[in-house]
Amino acid sequence: MRTRRELLQHLAGAGGLALFGGRLLAGCDDASSGGDDAGRALDAAGLLDATPDAGGTADAALVDADGRWWLSGNFAPVADEVELLDLEVEGALPPALTGTYLRNGSNPRDADSAHWFLGDGMLHGLRLEGGRARWYRNRYIRTSLFDGTAAGGPVPTIRDNASNVSLVQHAGHVLTLGEVGLPYAVRPTDLSTVGVHDFGGALSTAMTAHPKVDPVTGELVFFGYWFLPPYLTYHVADATGALAYSQVVELPASVMMHDFAITATQVIFLDLPIVFDLGRATQGATFPFRWDEAHGARLGVMPRAGGAVRWVDIDLCYVFHVLNAYDQADGTVVLDVVRHPQLWVDGPEDFVSSPRLWRYTVNPATGAVREGPLGEDPLEFPVGDRRFTGRPHRVGYAIGSVGDDFLGADARHRL
């Protein structure tokens, strides 16, 4: 069983981004550059002996007493908020490596957290400058759920979310993102929470945890799904951070659309069979999503500028994360994802699966689609070079495992 320190070292990029010279070098929910250095710096800092900040603490006695594996072992939450200065460095840091590494993730404060995805968002930050590790600190994101001001009820409002999945840097803002709901702006200097960011009041829907920044146009392309109609809305913010375009995309039901893809000209939606069950929500279910084979699985290809969606059916599956997508000269679109053949068949705590890197090639003009694996190793959290988002890519990286279960022993893959 790996320790929490080892988890931070191996999964330091889960929900992370790196701000080096103002450039976004690593993305969210992936194994990102700098992960090993961050892990070593945290180890060298001696976090277990750090003096906690009294602002927010988790229950240090969390144990896996009832099968909730996300509260113990590899996944146990960090107990305290800390701040450490002038960290000890083993070896030498290149003086030119200057910037702040940030990561976001679920970190429940008590033993009542009912699902891996439902913990409070916690930021971790590591500042490198002039060959020195200047500081490490971690802070809870002060959301409405954290401070107890959320509205409550079986269906939350878009302002009520834990903001616990990822981060994005765009137009001078660093935003933390959750599965559903509005993002929160944070200060990368001290990790303090600024507050809800709704694009100056223009955004009235939820925002995905996996928006895409176009490296050429500077646009922030994203969507929001919701539990009641409209189930899906597409958005584009321009390079200045102003919301420039929105369009409702019709879906037959509310589905958990965790990620999507863009190319230089197209956007690709994933309508897959993890559906929201309003009946379960009104009965008090803490995570009212379920696997529904009858819903089917399909991809929707739409022009980035908006318009009609071309839906194509695919084999039944679920996709949490996209590696990348791009246009080809013949008009087809290539989409690389990590594909789970099924998910949560025995309930939302069931993550036993064999996810593989998978490629779809879609012809939006004819509706033809080809699909198949790009490898046999189980893996998750894929990431590519963000300078090539929406453009042809040569390599990608992912966290994998030894064995068939991606929650097993870790390995890293260069794809």
Coordinates of C-alpha atoms in Angstrom, one line a residue:
M1 CA 0.0 0.0 0.0
R2 CA 1.4 3.4 -1.0
T3 CA 1.6 6.3 1.5
R4 CA 0.0 9.6 1.0
R5 CA 3.4 11.1 0.2
E6 CA 3.8 8.5 -2.6
L7 CA 0.3 9.3 -3.9
L8 CA 1.2 13.0 -4.1
Q9 CA 4.4 12.1 -5.9
H10 CA 2.8 9.7 -8.4
L11 CA -0.4 11.7 -8.9
A12 CA 0.9 15.2 -8.3
G13 CA -0.7 16.3 -11.5
A14 CA -4.2 15.1 -10.7
G15 CA -6.2 18.3 -11.0
G16 CA -2.9 20.3 -11.3
L17 CA -1.5 23.0 -13.5
A18 CA 1.9 24.6 -13.6
L19 CA 2.5 28.3 -14.0
F20 CA 6.0 28.8 -15.3
G21 CA 6.7 32.1 -16.9
G22 CA 3.0 32.7 -17.3
R23 CA 2.6 29.7 -19.5
L24 CA 0.3 26.7 -18.8
L25 CA 2.6 23.7 -19.1
A26 CA 0.5 21.0 -17.5
G27 CA -3.1 20.3 -17.4
C28 CA -5.8 19.0 -15.0
D29 CA -6.5 15.5 -13.8
D30 CA -3.4 14.2 -15.4
A31 CA 0.2 13.2 -14.6
S32 CA 1.8 16.5 -15.3
S33 CA 5.3 17.8 -15.7
G34 CA 7.0 18.6 -12.4
G35 CA 5.2 15.8 -10.5
D36 CA 8.4 14.1 -9.4
D37 CA 10.0 17.3 -8.3
A38 CA 6.9 18.3 -6.4
G39 CA 6.7 14.9 -4.7
R40 CA 10.4 15.1 -3.6
A41 CA 10.0 18.7 -2.3
L42 CA 7.0 17.7 -0.3
D43 CA 8.8 14.7 1.2
A44 CA 11.9 16.9 2.0
A45 CA 9.6 19.4 3.7
G46 CA 8.5 16.9 6.3
L47 CA 4.8 17.6 6.0
L48 CA 3.9 15.2 8.8
D49 CA 5.8 17.3 11.3
A50 CA 4.4 20.6 10.0
T51 CA 2.5 23.0 12.3
P52 CA -1.1 23.2 11.0
D53 CA -3.0 26.4 10.2
A54 CA -6.1 26.5 12.4
G55 CA -8.2 27.6 9.4
G56 CA -9.4 24.2 8.2
T57 CA -8.6 20.6 9.3
A58 CA -9.7 17.2 8.3
D59 CA -10.4 14.4 10.8
A60 CA -7.0 12.8 11.3
A61 CA -8.6 9.6 12.5
L62 CA -10.2 8.7 9.1
V63 CA -10.1 5.0 8.5
D64 CA -11.6 2.6 6.0
A65 CA -14.1 1.2 8.5
D66 CA -16.9 0.5 6.1
G67 CA -15.4 -0.1 2.7
R68 CA -15.0 3.5 1.8
W69 CA -11.5 3.1 0.4
W70 CA -11.3 6.8 -0.6
L71 CA -10.8 7.7 3.1
S72 CA -7.8 5.6 3.8
G73 CA -4.5 4.3 2.4
N74 CA -3.5 5.9 -0.9
F75 CA -6.6 8.2 -0.9
A76 CA -6.7 9.3 2.7
P77 CA -7.2 13.1 3.0
V78 CA -4.6 15.5 4.2
A79 CA -5.4 16.4 7.8
D80 CA -4.2 20.0 8.0
E81 CA -3.5 23.2 6.2
V82 CA 0.2 24.1 6.4
E83 CA 2.7 26.6 5.1
L84 CA 6.4 25.8 4.8
L85 CA 9.1 28.2 3.6
D86 CA 12.5 27.6 2.0
L87 CA 12.1 23.9 1.5
E88 CA 15.1 21.6 1.6
V89 CA 16.0 20.4 -1.9
E90 CA 17.8 17.1 -2.6
G91 CA 20.1 17.7 -5.5
A92 CA 19.8 20.9 -7.5
L93 CA 16.9 22.7 -9.2
P94 CA 17.7 24.5 -12.5
P95 CA 17.7 28.2 -11.8
A96 CA 15.6 28.8 -15.0
L97 CA 12.8 26.6 -13.6
T98 CA 10.7 29.4 -12.1
G99 CA 7.0 29.3 -11.4
T100 CA 4.2 28.0 -9.2
Y101 CA 3.0 24.4 -9.4
L102 CA -0.7 24.0 -8.3
R103 CA -2.9 21.0 -8.0
N104 CA -6.5 20.6 -6.9
G105 CA -8.3 17.5 -5.6
S106 CA -11.0 16.0 -3.4
N107 CA -10.0 16.2 0.3
P108 CA -13.0 15.4 2.7
R109 CA -12.9 17.0 6.2
D110 CA -14.8 14.3 8.0
A111 CA -15.5 10.6 8.0
D112 CA -19.0 11.1 6.5
S113 CA -17.8 11.6 2.9
A114 CA -20.0 9.2 0.9
H115 CA -18.1 9.0 -2.4
W116 CA -14.6 9.6 -3.8
F117 CA -15.9 12.6 -5.8
L118 CA -17.6 14.4 -3.0
G119 CA -14.8 15.7 -0.8
D120 CA -14.0 19.4 -0.3
G121 CA -11.6 20.9 -2.8
M122 CA -8.1 21.4 -1.6
L123 CA -5.3 23.3 -3.4
H124 CA -1.6 22.4 -3.1
G125 CA 1.0 24.9 -4.2
L126 CA 4.8 24.7 -4.7
R127 CA 6.8 27.8 -5.6
L128 CA 10.2 27.3 -7.4
E129 CA 12.4 30.3 -8.1
G130 CA 16.1 30.9 -8.7
G131 CA 17.1 27.3 -8.0
R132 CA 15.2 27.2 -4.7
A133 CA 11.9 25.8 -3.5
R134 CA 10.5 29.0 -1.9
W135 CA 7.3 27.6 -0.3
Y136 CA 4.7 24.9 -0.1
R137 CA 1.2 25.5 1.2
N138 CA -2.2 23.9 1.0
R139 CA -5.6 25.5 1.4
Y140 CA -9.2 24.4 1.2
I141 CA -11.2 26.2 -1.4
R142 CA -13.7 28.2 0.5
T143 CA -16.9 27.2 -1.4
S144 CA -20.5 27.5 -0.2
L145 CA -20.3 23.8 0.7
F146 CA -17.2 24.4 2.7
D147 CA -18.5 27.4 4.7
G148 CA -22.0 26.0 5.2
T149 CA -23.9 28.5 3.1
A150 CA -25.1 26.2 0.3
A151 CA -28.8 26.1 -0.4
G152 CA -29.2 22.4 0.2
G153 CA -32.0 20.2 -1.3
P154 CA -31.8 17.1 -3.6
V155 CA -30.7 19.2 -6.6
P156 CA -28.0 21.8 -5.9
T157 CA -27.7 25.2 -7.5
I158 CA -24.9 26.1 -9.8
R159 CA -23.2 28.0 -7.0
D160 CA -23.2 25.0 -4.7
N161 CA -20.2 22.7 -5.5
A162 CA -17.0 21.5 -3.9
S163 CA -14.8 22.8 -6.8
N164 CA -12.6 19.8 -6.2
V165 CA -11.5 18.4 -9.6
S166 CA -9.2 20.6 -11.5
L167 CA -7.8 24.1 -12.3
V168 CA -7.5 26.2 -15.4
Q169 CA -5.5 29.4 -16.1
H170 CA -7.1 31.8 -18.6
A171 CA -7.2 35.6 -19.2
G172 CA -5.4 36.4 -16.0
H173 CA -7.5 34.2 -13.8
V174 CA -6.8 30.9 -12.0
L175 CA -10.1 29.0 -11.7
T176 CA -10.8 25.9 -9.7
L177 CA -13.5 23.6 -11.1
G178 CA -15.9 20.9 -9.9
E179 CA -18.0 18.3 -11.6
V180 CA -20.9 20.6 -11.8
G181 CA -21.4 24.2 -10.8
L182 CA -19.6 27.5 -11.3
P183 CA -15.9 27.8 -11.0
Y184 CA -14.1 29.6 -8.1
A185 CA -11.3 32.2 -8.7
V186 CA -8.2 31.7 -6.4
R187 CA -5.0 33.6 -5.9
P188 CA -2.0 31.6 -7.0
T189 CA 0.3 33.6 -4.6
D190 CA -1.3 32.4 -1.4
L191 CA -4.0 30.0 -2.6
S192 CA -6.8 32.1 -1.0
T193 CA -10.3 31.9 -2.5
V194 CA -11.5 35.0 -4.3
G195 CA -15.0 33.7 -4.9
V196 CA -17.4 32.4 -7.5
H197 CA -16.4 33.4 -11.1
D198 CA -19.4 33.7 -13.4
F199 CA -17.7 35.7 -16.2
G200 CA -19.1 39.0 -15.0
G201 CA -22.6 37.6 -14.6
A202 CA -22.8 36.2 -18.1
L203 CA -22.5 32.5 -17.2
S204 CA -25.8 31.1 -15.9
T205 CA -25.0 27.4 -16.3
A206 CA -22.6 25.0 -14.7
M207 CA -19.0 24.7 -16.1
T208 CA -17.2 21.5 -16.8
A209 CA -14.1 20.5 -14.9
H210 CA -12.2 20.0 -18.2
P211 CA -12.4 23.2 -20.3
K212 CA -10.0 23.5 -23.2
V213 CA -7.8 26.5 -23.9
D214 CA -7.1 26.8 -27.6
P215 CA -3.3 27.4 -28.0
V216 CA -3.8 29.4 -31.2
T217 CA -6.8 31.6 -30.6
G218 CA -6.6 31.8 -26.8
E219 CA -10.3 30.9 -26.5
L220 CA -11.6 29.0 -23.5
V221 CA -14.0 26.4 -24.8
F222 CA -16.2 24.6 -22.4
F223 CA -19.7 23.2 -21.6
G224 CA -21.9 22.8 -18.6
Y225 CA -24.3 19.8 -17.9
W226 CA -27.1 19.9 -15.5
F227 CA -29.7 17.7 -13.8
L228 CA -32.8 19.4 -15.3
P229 CA -33.3 20.8 -18.8
P230 CA -31.4 22.2 -20.6
Y231 CA -29.2 19.2 -19.9
L232 CA -26.2 20.5 -21.9
T233 CA -25.0 24.0 -22.8
Y234 CA -21.9 24.9 -24.9
H235 CA -19.8 28.0 -24.3
V236 CA -16.8 29.9 -25.6
A237 CA -15.0 32.7 -23.8
D238 CA -12.7 34.8 -25.9
A239 CA -9.0 35.4 -25.1
T240 CA -9.9 38.4 -22.9
G241 CA -12.1 36.2 -20.7
A242 CA -15.4 37.5 -21.9
L243 CA -18.2 35.0 -22.6
A244 CA -18.6 35.3 -26.4
Y245 CA -21.0 32.4 -27.4
S246 CA -23.4 30.0 -25.8
Q247 CA -25.7 27.3 -27.3
V248 CA -28.0 24.8 -25.8
V249 CA -27.3 21.2 -27.1
E250 CA -30.3 18.9 -26.9
L251 CA -29.9 15.7 -25.0
P252 CA -32.6 13.1 -24.2
A253 CA -31.5 12.9 -20.5
S254 CA -29.1 14.2 -18.0
V255 CA -25.8 12.3 -18.2
M256 CA -22.5 12.7 -16.4
M257 CA -20.4 14.3 -19.2
H258 CA -17.1 14.6 -17.4
D259 CA -15.0 15.7 -20.4
F260 CA -15.1 16.5 -24.1
A261 CA -12.7 17.4 -26.9
I262 CA -12.0 20.2 -29.3
T263 CA -10.2 20.3 -32.7
A264 CA -9.2 23.4 -34.6
T265 CA -12.7 23.5 -36.1
Q266 CA -14.9 21.1 -34.2
V267 CA -16.2 20.3 -30.7
I268 CA -16.9 16.7 -29.6
F269 CA -19.5 15.8 -27.0
L270 CA -19.7 12.4 -25.2
D271 CA -23.3 11.3 -24.5
L272 CA -22.6 8.1 -22.5
P273 CA -24.7 5.8 -20.3
I274 CA -24.0 7.2 -16.8
V275 CA -27.3 9.0 -16.2
F276 CA -28.7 11.1 -13.4
D277 CA -31.6 9.5 -11.5
L278 CA -33.8 12.3 -10.1
G279 CA -35.8 9.7 -8.2
R280 CA -32.8 8.5 -6.3
A281 CA -31.8 12.1 -5.7
T282 CA -35.2 13.0 -4.2
Q283 CA -34.9 9.9 -2.0
G284 CA -31.7 11.2 -0.5
A285 CA -29.1 9.3 -2.5
T286 CA -25.7 11.0 -2.1
F287 CA -24.5 10.1 -5.6
P288 CA -27.6 9.6 -7.8
F289 CA -25.9 8.5 -11.0
R290 CA -26.3 5.0 -12.5
W291 CA -25.2 2.9 -15.4
D292 CA -28.1 2.6 -18.0
E293 CA -27.4 0.4 -21.0
A294 CA -30.7 1.4 -22.6
H295 CA -29.4 5.0 -22.9
G296 CA -26.7 3.9 -25.4
A297 CA -23.5 5.6 -26.3
R298 CA -22.7 8.2 -28.9
L299 CA -20.4 11.0 -30.0
G300 CA -21.6 14.4 -31.1
V301 CA -19.5 16.5 -33.5
M302 CA -20.4 20.2 -33.8
P303 CA -18.6 23.2 -35.4
R304 CA -16.7 25.2 -32.9
A305 CA -18.6 28.3 -34.0
G306 CA -21.9 26.5 -33.2
G307 CA -24.6 24.9 -35.3
A308 CA -26.1 21.4 -35.8
V309 CA -24.6 18.4 -34.0
R310 CA -23.9 15.2 -36.0
W311 CA -24.5 12.3 -33.6
V312 CA -22.8 8.9 -34.3
D313 CA -23.4 5.8 -32.3
I314 CA -20.5 3.9 -30.7
D315 CA -20.1 0.7 -28.7
L316 CA -21.3 0.9 -25.1
C317 CA -18.7 2.4 -22.8
Y318 CA -17.9 5.3 -20.5
V319 CA -15.1 7.9 -20.8
F320 CA -13.9 10.1 -18.0
H321 CA -11.0 11.7 -19.8
V322 CA -9.9 12.7 -23.2
L323 CA -6.3 12.8 -24.4
N324 CA -6.8 15.0 -27.4
A325 CA -8.6 15.3 -30.8
Y326 CA -7.7 16.8 -34.1
D327 CA -8.9 17.3 -37.7
Q328 CA -7.5 15.3 -40.7
A329 CA -7.2 16.5 -44.2
D330 CA -9.9 14.1 -45.5
G331 CA -12.5 15.8 -43.2
T332 CA -12.5 13.1 -40.5
V333 CA -11.9 13.8 -36.8
V334 CA -9.6 11.8 -34.6
L335 CA -10.5 11.4 -30.9
D336 CA -8.2 9.7 -28.4
V337 CA -9.7 8.9 -25.0
V338 CA -9.4 6.5 -22.1
R339 CA -12.3 4.1 -22.5
H340 CA -14.0 2.1 -19.7
P341 CA -16.0 -0.8 -21.2
Q342 CA -18.6 -0.3 -18.4
L343 CA -18.8 1.6 -15.1
W344 CA -20.7 1.5 -11.8
V345 CA -22.8 -1.5 -12.8
D346 CA -22.8 -2.5 -9.1
G347 CA -23.2 1.0 -7.8
P348 CA -21.2 4.3 -7.9
E349 CA -18.5 2.9 -5.6
D350 CA -17.5 0.3 -8.1
F351 CA -14.4 1.5 -9.9
V352 CA -13.1 -2.0 -10.9
S353 CA -12.5 -1.6 -14.6
S354 CA -10.0 -2.1 -17.4
P355 CA -9.7 1.3 -19.1
R356 CA -7.6 1.4 -22.2
L357 CA -6.4 4.1 -24.6
W358 CA -8.9 4.1 -27.4
R359 CA -9.2 5.9 -30.8
Y360 CA -12.3 7.0 -32.6
T361 CA -12.2 8.3 -36.2
V362 CA -15.4 10.1 -37.1
N363 CA -16.6 11.4 -40.5
P364 CA -19.0 14.2 -39.6
A365 CA -20.3 14.3 -43.2
T366 CA -21.3 10.7 -43.5
G367 CA -21.7 9.6 -39.9
A368 CA -19.2 6.8 -40.3
V369 CA -17.1 6.0 -37.3
R370 CA -14.2 3.6 -36.6
E371 CA -13.1 2.7 -33.1
G372 CA -10.5 0.5 -31.5
P373 CA -7.7 0.2 -28.8
L374 CA -4.3 1.8 -29.1
G375 CA -2.8 -0.4 -26.4
E376 CA -3.7 -3.1 -23.9
D377 CA -2.3 -1.5 -20.7
P378 CA -4.9 -0.3 -18.2
L379 CA -4.5 3.4 -17.5
E380 CA -6.2 6.7 -16.7
F381 CA -5.6 10.4 -16.4
P382 CA -4.2 11.0 -19.9
V383 CA -2.4 14.3 -20.7
G384 CA -0.8 15.7 -23.8
D385 CA 1.2 18.8 -24.5
R386 CA -1.3 21.6 -24.1
R387 CA 0.5 23.6 -26.9
F388 CA -1.1 21.0 -29.2
T389 CA -4.6 20.9 -27.8
G390 CA -7.0 20.3 -30.7
R391 CA -4.1 19.7 -33.1
P392 CA -2.2 16.5 -34.2
H393 CA -0.2 15.1 -31.3
R394 CA 2.8 12.8 -31.2
V395 CA 2.9 11.7 -27.6
G396 CA 0.8 11.6 -24.5
Y397 CA 1.2 10.5 -20.9
A398 CA -1.0 8.6 -18.4
I399 CA -1.0 6.9 -15.0
G400 CA -1.3 3.2 -15.4
S401 CA -1.2 0.1 -13.2
V402 CA 0.4 -3.3 -12.9
G403 CA -2.5 -5.7 -13.5
D404 CA -6.0 -5.2 -14.9
D405 CA -7.3 -2.8 -12.3
F406 CA -6.3 0.9 -12.8
L407 CA -6.6 1.3 -9.0
G408 CA -3.7 -1.2 -8.6
A409 CA 0.0 -0.6 -8.3
D410 CA 1.1 2.5 -10.3
A411 CA 3.2 2.7 -13.5
R412 CA 3.6 5.6 -15.8
H413 CA 3.1 5.4 -19.5
R414 CA 4.5 7.4 -22.4
L415 CA 1.7 6.9 -25.0

